[in-house]
PDB file of C-alpha atoms in Angstrom:
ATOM      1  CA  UNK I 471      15.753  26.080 -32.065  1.00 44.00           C
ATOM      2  CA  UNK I 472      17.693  25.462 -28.868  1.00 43.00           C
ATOM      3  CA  UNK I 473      20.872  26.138 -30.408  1.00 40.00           C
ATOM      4  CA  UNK I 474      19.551  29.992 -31.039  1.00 41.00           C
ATOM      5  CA  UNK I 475      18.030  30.205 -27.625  1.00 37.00           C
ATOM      6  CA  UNK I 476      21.662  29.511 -26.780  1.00 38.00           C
ATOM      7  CA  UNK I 477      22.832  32.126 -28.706  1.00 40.00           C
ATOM      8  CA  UNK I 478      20.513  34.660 -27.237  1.00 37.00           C
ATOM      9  CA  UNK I 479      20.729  33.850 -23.916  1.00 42.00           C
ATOM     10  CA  UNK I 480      24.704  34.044 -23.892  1.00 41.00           C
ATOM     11  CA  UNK I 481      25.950  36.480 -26.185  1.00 44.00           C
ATOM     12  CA  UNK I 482      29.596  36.253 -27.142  1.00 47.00           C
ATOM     13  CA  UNK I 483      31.531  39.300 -25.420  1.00 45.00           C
ATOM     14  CA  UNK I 484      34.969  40.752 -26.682  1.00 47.00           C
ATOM     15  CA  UNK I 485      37.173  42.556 -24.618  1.00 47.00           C
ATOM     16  CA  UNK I 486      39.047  45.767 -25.764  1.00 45.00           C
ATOM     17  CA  UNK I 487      42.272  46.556 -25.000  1.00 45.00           C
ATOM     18  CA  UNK I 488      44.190  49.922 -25.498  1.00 48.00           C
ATOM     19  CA  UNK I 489      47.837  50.262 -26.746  1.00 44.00           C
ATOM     20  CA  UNK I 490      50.236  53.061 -27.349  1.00 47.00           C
ATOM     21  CA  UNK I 491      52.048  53.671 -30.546  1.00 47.00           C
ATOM     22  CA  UNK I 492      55.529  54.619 -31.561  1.00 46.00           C
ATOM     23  CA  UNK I 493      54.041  58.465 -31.989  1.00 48.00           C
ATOM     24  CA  UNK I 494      52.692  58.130 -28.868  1.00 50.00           C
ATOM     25  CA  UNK I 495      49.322  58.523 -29.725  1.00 52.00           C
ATOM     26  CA  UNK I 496      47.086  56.182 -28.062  1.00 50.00           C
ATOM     27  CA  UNK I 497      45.000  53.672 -30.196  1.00 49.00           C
ATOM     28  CA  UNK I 498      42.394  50.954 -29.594  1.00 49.00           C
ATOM     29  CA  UNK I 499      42.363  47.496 -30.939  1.00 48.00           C
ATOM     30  CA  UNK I 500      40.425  44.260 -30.490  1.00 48.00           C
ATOM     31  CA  UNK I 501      42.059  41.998 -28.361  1.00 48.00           C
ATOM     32  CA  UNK I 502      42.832  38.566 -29.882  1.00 48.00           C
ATOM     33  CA  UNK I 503      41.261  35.751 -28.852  1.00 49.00           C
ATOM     34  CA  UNK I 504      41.796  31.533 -29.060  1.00 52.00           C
ATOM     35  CA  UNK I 505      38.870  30.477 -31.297  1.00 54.00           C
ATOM     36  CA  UNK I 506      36.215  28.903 -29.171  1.00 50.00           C
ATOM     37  CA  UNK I 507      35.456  25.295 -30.408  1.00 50.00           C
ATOM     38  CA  UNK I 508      31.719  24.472 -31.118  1.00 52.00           C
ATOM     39  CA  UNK I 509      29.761  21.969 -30.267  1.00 48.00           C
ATOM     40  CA  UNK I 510      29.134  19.375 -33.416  1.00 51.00           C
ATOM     41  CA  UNK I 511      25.819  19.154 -34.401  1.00 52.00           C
ATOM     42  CA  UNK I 512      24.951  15.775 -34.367  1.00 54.00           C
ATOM     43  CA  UNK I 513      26.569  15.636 -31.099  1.00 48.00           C
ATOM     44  CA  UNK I 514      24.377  18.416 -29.917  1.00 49.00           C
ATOM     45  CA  UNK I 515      20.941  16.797 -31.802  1.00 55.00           C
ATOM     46  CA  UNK I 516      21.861  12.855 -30.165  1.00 54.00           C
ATOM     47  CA  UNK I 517      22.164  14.729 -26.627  1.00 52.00           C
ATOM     48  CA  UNK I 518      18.608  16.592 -27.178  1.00 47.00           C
ATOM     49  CA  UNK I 519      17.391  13.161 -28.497  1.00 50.00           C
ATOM     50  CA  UNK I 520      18.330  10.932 -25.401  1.00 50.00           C
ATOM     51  CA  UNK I 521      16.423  13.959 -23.261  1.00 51.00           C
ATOM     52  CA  UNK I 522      13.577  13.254 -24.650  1.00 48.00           C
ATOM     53  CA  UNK I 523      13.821   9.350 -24.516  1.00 43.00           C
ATOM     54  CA  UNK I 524      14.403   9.915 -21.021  1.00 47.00           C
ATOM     55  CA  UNK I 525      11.247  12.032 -20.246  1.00 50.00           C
ATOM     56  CA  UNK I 526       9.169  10.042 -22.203  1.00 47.00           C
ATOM     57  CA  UNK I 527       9.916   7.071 -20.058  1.00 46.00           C
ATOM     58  CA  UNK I 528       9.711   9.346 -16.559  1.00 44.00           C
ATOM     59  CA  UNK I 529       6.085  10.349 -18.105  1.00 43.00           C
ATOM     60  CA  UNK I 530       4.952   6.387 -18.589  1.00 41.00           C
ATOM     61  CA  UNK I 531       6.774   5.346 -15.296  1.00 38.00           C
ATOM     62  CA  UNK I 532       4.461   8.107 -13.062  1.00 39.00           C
ATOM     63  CA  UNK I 533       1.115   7.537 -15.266  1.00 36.00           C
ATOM     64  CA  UNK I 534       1.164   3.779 -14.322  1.00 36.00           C
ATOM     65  CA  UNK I 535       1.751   4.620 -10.804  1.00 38.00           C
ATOM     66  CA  UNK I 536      -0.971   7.176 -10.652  1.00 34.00           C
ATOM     67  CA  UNK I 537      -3.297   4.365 -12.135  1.00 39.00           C
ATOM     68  CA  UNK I 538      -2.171   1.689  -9.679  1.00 38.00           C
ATOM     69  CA  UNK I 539      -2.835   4.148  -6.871  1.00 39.00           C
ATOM     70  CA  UNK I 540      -6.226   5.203  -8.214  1.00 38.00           C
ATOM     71  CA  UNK I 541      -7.472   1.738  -9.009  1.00 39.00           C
ATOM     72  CA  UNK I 542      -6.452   0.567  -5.143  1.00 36.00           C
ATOM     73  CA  UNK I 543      -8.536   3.655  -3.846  1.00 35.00           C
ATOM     74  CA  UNK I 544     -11.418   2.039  -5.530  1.00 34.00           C
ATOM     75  CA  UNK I 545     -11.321  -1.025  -3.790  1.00 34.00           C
ATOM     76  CA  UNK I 546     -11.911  -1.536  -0.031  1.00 34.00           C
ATOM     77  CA  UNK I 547     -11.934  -5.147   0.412  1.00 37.00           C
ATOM     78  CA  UNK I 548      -8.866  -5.879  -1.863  1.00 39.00           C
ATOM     79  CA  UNK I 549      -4.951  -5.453  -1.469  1.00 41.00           C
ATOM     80  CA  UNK I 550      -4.364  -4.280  -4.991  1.00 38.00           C
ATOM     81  CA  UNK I 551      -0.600  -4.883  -5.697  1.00 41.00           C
ATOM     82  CA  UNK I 552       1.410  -4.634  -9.233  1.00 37.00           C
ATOM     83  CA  UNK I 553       4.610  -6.390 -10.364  1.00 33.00           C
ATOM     84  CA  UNK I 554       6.719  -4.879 -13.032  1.00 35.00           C
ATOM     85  CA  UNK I 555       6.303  -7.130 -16.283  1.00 35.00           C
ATOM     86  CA  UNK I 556       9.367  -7.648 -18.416  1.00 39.00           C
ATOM     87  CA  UNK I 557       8.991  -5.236 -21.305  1.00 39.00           C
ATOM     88  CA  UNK I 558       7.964  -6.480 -24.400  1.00 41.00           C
ATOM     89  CA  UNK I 559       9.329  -5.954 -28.141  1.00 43.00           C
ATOM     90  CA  UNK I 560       6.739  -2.633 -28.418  1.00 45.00           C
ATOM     91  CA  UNK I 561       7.983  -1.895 -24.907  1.00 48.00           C
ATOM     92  CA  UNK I 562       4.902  -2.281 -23.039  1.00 50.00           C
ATOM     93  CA  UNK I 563       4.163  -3.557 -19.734  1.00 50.00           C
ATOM     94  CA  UNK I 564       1.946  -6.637 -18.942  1.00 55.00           C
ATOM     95  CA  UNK I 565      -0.641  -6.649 -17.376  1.00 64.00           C
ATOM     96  CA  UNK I 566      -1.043  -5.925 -13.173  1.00 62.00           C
ATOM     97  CA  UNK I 567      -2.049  -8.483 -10.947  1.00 79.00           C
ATOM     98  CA  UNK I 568      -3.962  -8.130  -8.081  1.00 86.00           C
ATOM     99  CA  UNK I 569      -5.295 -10.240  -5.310  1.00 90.00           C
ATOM    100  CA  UNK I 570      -8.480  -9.678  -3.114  1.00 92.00           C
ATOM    101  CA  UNK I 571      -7.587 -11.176   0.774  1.00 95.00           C
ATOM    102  CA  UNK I 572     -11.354 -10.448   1.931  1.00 96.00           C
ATOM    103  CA  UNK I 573     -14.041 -11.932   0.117  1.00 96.00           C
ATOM    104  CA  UNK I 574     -17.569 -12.361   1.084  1.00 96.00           C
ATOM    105  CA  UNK I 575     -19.114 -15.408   1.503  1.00 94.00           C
ATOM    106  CA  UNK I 576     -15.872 -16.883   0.548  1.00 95.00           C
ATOM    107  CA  UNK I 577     -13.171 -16.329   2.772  1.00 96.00           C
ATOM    108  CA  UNK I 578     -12.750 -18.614   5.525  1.00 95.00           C
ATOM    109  CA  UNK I 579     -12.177 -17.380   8.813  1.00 95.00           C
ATOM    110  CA  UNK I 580     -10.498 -19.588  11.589  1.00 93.00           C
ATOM    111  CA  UNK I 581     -11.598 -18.755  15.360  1.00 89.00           C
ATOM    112  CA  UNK I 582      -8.371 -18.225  17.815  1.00 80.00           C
ATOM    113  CA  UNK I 583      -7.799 -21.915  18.803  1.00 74.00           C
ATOM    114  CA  UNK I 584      -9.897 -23.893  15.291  1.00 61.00           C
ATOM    115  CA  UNK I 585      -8.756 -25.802  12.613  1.00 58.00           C
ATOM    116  CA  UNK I 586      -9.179 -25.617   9.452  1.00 59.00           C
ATOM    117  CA  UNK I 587     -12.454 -27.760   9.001  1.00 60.00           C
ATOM    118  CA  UNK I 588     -13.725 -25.143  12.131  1.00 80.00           C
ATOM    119  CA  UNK I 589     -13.271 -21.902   9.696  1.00 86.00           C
ATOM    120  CA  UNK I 590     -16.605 -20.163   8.645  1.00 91.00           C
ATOM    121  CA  UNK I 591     -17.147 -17.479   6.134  1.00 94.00           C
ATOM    122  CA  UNK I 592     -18.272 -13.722   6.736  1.00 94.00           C
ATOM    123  CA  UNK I 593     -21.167 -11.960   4.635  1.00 94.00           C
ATOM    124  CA  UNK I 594     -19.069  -8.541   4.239  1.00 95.00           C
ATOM    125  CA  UNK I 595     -15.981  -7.239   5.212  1.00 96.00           C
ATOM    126  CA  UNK I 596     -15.800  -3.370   6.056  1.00 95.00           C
ATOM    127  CA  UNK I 597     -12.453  -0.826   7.865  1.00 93.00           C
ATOM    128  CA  UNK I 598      -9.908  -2.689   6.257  1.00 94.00           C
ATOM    129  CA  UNK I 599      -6.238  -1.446   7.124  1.00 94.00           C
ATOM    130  CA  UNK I 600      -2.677  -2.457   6.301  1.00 94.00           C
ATOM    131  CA  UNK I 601       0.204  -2.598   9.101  1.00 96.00           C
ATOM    132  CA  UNK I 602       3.871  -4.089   9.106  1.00 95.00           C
ATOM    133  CA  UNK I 603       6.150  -5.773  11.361  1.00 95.00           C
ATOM    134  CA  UNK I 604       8.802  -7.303  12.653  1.00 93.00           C
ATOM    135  CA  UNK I 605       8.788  -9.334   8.836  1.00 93.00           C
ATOM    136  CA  UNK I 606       4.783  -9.756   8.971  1.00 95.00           C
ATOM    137  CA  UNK I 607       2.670  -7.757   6.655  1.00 96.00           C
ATOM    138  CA  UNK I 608      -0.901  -7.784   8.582  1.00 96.00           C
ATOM    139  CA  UNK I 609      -4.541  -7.422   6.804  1.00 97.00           C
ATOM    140  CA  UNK I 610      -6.855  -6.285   8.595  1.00 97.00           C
ATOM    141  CA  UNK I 611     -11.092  -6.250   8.689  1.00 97.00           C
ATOM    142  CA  UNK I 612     -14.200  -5.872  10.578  1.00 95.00           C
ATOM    143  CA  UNK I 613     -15.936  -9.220   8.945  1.00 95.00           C
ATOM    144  CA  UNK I 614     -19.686  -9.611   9.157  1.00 93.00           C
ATOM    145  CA  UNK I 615     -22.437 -11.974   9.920  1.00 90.00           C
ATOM    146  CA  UNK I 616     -26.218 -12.235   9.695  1.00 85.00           C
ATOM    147  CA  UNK I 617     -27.632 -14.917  11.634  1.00 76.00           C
ATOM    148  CA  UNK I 618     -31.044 -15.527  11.493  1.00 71.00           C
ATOM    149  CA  UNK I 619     -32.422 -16.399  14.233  1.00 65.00           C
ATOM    150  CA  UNK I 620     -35.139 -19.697  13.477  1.00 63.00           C
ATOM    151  CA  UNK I 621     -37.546 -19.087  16.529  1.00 65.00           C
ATOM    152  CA  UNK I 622     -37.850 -14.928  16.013  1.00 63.00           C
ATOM    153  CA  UNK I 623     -37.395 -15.095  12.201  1.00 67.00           C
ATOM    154  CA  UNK I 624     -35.066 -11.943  13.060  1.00 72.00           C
ATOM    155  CA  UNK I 625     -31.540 -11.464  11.962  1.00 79.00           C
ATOM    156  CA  UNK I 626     -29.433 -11.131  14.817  1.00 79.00           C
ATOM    157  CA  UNK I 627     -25.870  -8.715  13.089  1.00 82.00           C
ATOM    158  CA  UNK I 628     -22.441  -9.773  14.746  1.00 87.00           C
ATOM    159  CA  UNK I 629     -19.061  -8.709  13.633  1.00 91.00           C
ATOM    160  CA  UNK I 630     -15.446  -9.272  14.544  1.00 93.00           C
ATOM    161  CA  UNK I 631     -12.161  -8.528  13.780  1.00 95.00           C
ATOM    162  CA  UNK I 632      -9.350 -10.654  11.774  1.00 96.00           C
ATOM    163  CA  UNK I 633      -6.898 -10.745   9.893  1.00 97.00           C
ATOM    164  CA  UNK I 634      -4.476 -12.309   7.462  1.00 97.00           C
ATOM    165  CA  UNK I 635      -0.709 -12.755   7.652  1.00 96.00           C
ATOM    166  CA  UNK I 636       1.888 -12.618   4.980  1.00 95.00           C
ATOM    167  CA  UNK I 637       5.263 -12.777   5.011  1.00 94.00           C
ATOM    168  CA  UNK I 638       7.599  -9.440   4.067  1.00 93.00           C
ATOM    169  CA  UNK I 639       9.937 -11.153   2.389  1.00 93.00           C
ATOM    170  CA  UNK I 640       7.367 -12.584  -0.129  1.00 93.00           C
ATOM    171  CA  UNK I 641       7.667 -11.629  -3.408  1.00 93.00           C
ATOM    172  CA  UNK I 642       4.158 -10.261  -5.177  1.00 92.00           C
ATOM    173  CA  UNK I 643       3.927 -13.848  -7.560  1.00 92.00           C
ATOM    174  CA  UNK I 644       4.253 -15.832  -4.051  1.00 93.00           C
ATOM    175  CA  UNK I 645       1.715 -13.168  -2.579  1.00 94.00           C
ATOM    176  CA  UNK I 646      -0.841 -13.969  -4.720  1.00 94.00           C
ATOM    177  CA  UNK I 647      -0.279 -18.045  -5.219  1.00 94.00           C
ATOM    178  CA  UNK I 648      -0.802 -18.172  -1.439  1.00 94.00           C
ATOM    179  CA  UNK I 649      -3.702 -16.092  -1.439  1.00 95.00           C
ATOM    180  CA  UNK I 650      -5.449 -18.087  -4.040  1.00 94.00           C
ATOM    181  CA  UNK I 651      -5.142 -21.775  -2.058  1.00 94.00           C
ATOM    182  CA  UNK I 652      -7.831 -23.391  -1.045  1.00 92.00           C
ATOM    183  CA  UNK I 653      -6.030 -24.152   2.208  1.00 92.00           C
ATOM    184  CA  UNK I 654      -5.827 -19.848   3.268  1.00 95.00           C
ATOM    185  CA  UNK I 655      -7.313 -18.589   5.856  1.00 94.00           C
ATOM    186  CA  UNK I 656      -8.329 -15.312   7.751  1.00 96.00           C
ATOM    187  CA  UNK I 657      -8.046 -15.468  11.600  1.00 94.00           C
ATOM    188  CA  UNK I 658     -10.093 -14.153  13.994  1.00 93.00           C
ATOM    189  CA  UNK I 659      -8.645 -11.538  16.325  1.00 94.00           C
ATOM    190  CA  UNK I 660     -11.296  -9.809  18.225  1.00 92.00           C
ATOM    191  CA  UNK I 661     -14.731 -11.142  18.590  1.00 85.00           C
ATOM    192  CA  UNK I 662     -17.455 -13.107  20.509  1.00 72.00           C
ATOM    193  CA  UNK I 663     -15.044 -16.043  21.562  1.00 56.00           C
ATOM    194  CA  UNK I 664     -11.826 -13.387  22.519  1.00 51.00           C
ATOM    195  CA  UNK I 665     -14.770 -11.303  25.148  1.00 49.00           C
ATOM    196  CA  UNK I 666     -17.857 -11.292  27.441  1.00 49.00           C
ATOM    197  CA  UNK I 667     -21.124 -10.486  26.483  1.00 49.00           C
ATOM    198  CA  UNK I 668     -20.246  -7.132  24.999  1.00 52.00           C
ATOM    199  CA  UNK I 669     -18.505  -8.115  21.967  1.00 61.00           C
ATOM    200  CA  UNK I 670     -21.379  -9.188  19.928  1.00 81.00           C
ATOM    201  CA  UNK I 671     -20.509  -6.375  17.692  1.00 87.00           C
ATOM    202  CA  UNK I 672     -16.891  -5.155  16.858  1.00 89.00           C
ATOM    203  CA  UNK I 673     -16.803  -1.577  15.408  1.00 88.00           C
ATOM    204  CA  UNK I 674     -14.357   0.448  13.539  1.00 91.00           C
ATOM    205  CA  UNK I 675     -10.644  -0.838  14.392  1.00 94.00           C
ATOM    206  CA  UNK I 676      -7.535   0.891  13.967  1.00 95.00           C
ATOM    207  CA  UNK I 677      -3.903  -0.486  13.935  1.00 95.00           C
ATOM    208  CA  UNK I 678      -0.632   0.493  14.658  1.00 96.00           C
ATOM    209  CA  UNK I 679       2.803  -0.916  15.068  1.00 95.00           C
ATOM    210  CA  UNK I 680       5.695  -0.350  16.902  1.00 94.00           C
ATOM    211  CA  UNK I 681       9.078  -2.367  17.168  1.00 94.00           C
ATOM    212  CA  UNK I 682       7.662  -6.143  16.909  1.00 94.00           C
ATOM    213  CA  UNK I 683       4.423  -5.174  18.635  1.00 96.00           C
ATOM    214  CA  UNK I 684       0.965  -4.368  16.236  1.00 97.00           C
ATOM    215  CA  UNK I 685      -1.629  -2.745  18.680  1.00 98.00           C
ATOM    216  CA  UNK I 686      -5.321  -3.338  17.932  1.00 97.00           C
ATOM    217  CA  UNK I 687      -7.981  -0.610  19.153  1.00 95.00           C
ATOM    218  CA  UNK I 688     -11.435  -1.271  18.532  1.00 94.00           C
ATOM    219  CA  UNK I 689     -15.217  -0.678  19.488  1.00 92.00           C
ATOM    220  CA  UNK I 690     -17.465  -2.996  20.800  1.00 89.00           C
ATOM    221  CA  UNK I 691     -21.043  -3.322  21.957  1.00 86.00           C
ATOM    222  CA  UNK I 692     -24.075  -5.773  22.907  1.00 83.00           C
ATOM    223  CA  UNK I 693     -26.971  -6.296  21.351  1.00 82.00           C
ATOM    224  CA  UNK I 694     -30.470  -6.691  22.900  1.00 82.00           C
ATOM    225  CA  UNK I 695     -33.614  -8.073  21.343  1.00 78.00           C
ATOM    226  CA  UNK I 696     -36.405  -5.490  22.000  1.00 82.00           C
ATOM    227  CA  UNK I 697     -39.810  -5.297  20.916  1.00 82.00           C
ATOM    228  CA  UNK I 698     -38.818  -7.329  17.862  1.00 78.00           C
ATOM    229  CA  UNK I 699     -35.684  -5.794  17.063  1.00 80.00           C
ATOM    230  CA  UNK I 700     -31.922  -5.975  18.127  1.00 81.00           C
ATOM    231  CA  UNK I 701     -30.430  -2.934  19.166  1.00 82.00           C
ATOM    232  CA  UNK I 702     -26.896  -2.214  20.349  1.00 80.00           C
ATOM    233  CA  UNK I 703     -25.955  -0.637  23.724  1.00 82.00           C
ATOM    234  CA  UNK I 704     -23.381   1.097  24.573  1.00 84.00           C
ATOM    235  CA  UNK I 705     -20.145   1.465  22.583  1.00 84.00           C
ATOM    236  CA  UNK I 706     -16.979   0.410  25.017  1.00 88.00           C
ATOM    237  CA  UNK I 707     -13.074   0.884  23.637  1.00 92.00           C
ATOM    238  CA  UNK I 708     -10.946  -2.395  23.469  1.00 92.00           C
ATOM    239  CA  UNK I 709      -7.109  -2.899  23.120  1.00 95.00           C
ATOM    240  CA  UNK I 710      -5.489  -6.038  22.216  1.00 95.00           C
ATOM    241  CA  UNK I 711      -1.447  -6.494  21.459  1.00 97.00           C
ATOM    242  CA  UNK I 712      -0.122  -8.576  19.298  1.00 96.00           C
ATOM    243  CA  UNK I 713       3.813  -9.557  19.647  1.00 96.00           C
ATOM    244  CA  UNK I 714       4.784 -10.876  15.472  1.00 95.00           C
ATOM    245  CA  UNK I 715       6.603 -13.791  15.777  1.00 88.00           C
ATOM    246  CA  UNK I 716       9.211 -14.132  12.631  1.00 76.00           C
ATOM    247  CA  UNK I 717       7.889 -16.504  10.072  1.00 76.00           C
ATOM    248  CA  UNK I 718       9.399 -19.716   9.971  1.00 73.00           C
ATOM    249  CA  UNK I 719       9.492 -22.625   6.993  1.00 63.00           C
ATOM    250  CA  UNK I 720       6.544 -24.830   7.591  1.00 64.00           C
ATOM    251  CA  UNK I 721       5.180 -22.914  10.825  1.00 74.00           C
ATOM    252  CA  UNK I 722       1.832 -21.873  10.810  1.00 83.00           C
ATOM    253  CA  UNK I 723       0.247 -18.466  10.259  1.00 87.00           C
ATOM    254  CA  UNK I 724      -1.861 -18.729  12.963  1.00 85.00           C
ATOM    255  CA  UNK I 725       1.120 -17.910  15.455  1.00 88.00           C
ATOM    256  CA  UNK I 726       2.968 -15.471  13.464  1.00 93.00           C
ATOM    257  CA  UNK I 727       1.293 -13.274  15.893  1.00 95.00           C
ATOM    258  CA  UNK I 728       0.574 -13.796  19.122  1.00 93.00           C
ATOM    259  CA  UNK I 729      -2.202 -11.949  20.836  1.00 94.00           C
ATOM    260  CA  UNK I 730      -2.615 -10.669  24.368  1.00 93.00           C
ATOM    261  CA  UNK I 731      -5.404 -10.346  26.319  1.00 91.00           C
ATOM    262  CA  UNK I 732      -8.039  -8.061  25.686  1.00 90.00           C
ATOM    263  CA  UNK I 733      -7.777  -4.813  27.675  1.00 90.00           C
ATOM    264  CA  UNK I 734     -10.378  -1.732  28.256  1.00 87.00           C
ATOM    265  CA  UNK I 735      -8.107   1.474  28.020  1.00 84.00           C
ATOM    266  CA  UNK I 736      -8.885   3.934  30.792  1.00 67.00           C
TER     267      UNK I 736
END
């Protein structure tokens, strides 16, 4: 079938030529030409062949992606990630991998200056966000709490900001052994401990990076307990810069970035 397309679509031209004879009379010919090799077909067949070995793979390659991509969408709380398996004797691909970083009720959280047996959990995690630099990869969430309160029997909400560090050069199996270790922790970046009275609740932050520098801008309001209820006040806009410190063997995560003080933008 290709081979005739190729026919059709360049048709072989001849070129004519005109020559005089010895009564003068002028006469046309066909001008001789060199025989044009052709292509062997099994040549020709291998080449089409390999084509479509190639495209087949190109197809499989971007429908994994696509479902890598789609899957992550799904998931708000997790940092889906993928290794490529080695291929198999069929020529699959194993399974992906993936790792959640915030978990509720699960992950602990360390406060600014805390140890490890001083890390609490969060009841939800909400606004995460993703942000790299200067070799740290930082996670970031607005973590939850609902503390009841034993004298009011009302639930007084509170909510901070933290995050979790990991190291660029990591590859994704060392990614998600960390991850899964009893000993890893969240760290707390904005909240009740970093502020005044106004940071009872943390709303909405956003991240960006520039250089070795990740800048933090978030919400944050009060709460008040009126006529049985708590309700928030005012919502104030708070900036907080981080300078990444590169990741050393057997330093802590805790100080792979180290925060400034919390500012009020103008």
């Amino acid at each position: 079938m290709l081979s005739r397309v190729a026919a059709v679509m360049a048709p072989r031209t001849h070129n004519r030529r005109r020559v005089t004879g010895s009564s003068g009379r002028r006469r046309e010919g066909r001008e001789s030409e060199p025989q044009r090799p052709e292509m062997s077909r099994r040549v020709f067949d291998s080449t089409v062949l390999l084509f479509l070995v190639i495209m087949m793979c190109c197809s499989g390659v971007e429908t994994a992606e696509v479902g890598s991509n789609a899957d992550a969408s799904t998931s708000g709380s997790a940092l889906m990630g993928a290794i490529a398996g080695e291929g198999s004797a069929s020529g699959g691909v194993e399974e992906l991998q993936r790792v959640d970083l915030f978990v509720p009720q699960t992950t602990q959280v360390l406060p600014k200056k805390g140890t490890t047996d001083s890390s609490t959990a969060r009841d939800s995690f909400v606004s995460p966000s993703l942000v790299s630099a200067g070799g740290v990869i930082a996670a970031f969430a607005e973590g939850h709490i609902n503390a009841k309160n034993s004298h009011t029997g009302s639930t007084k909400p509170s909510s901070d900001v933290v995050a979790e560090y990991i190291d660029s050069a990591w590859e994704w199996p060392t990614v998600v052994g960390e991850v899964n270790k009893e000993t890893w922790r969240a760290h707390t970046v904005l909240g009740k401990a970093e502020g005044e009275g106004s940071f009872d609740v943390v709303r909405h932050p956003t991240t960006t990076m520039k250089d070795n520098k990740v800048f933090l801008l978030a919400g944050s309001t009060a709460l008040s307990y009126v006529n049985g209820s708590w309700e928030e006040g005012s919502l104030e806009l708070k900036l907080v810069v981080g300078e990444v410190k590169k990741p050393s063997a057997g330093g802590e995560q805790s100080g792979w970035i180290k925060w400034g003080e919390v500012q009020s933008p103008g």
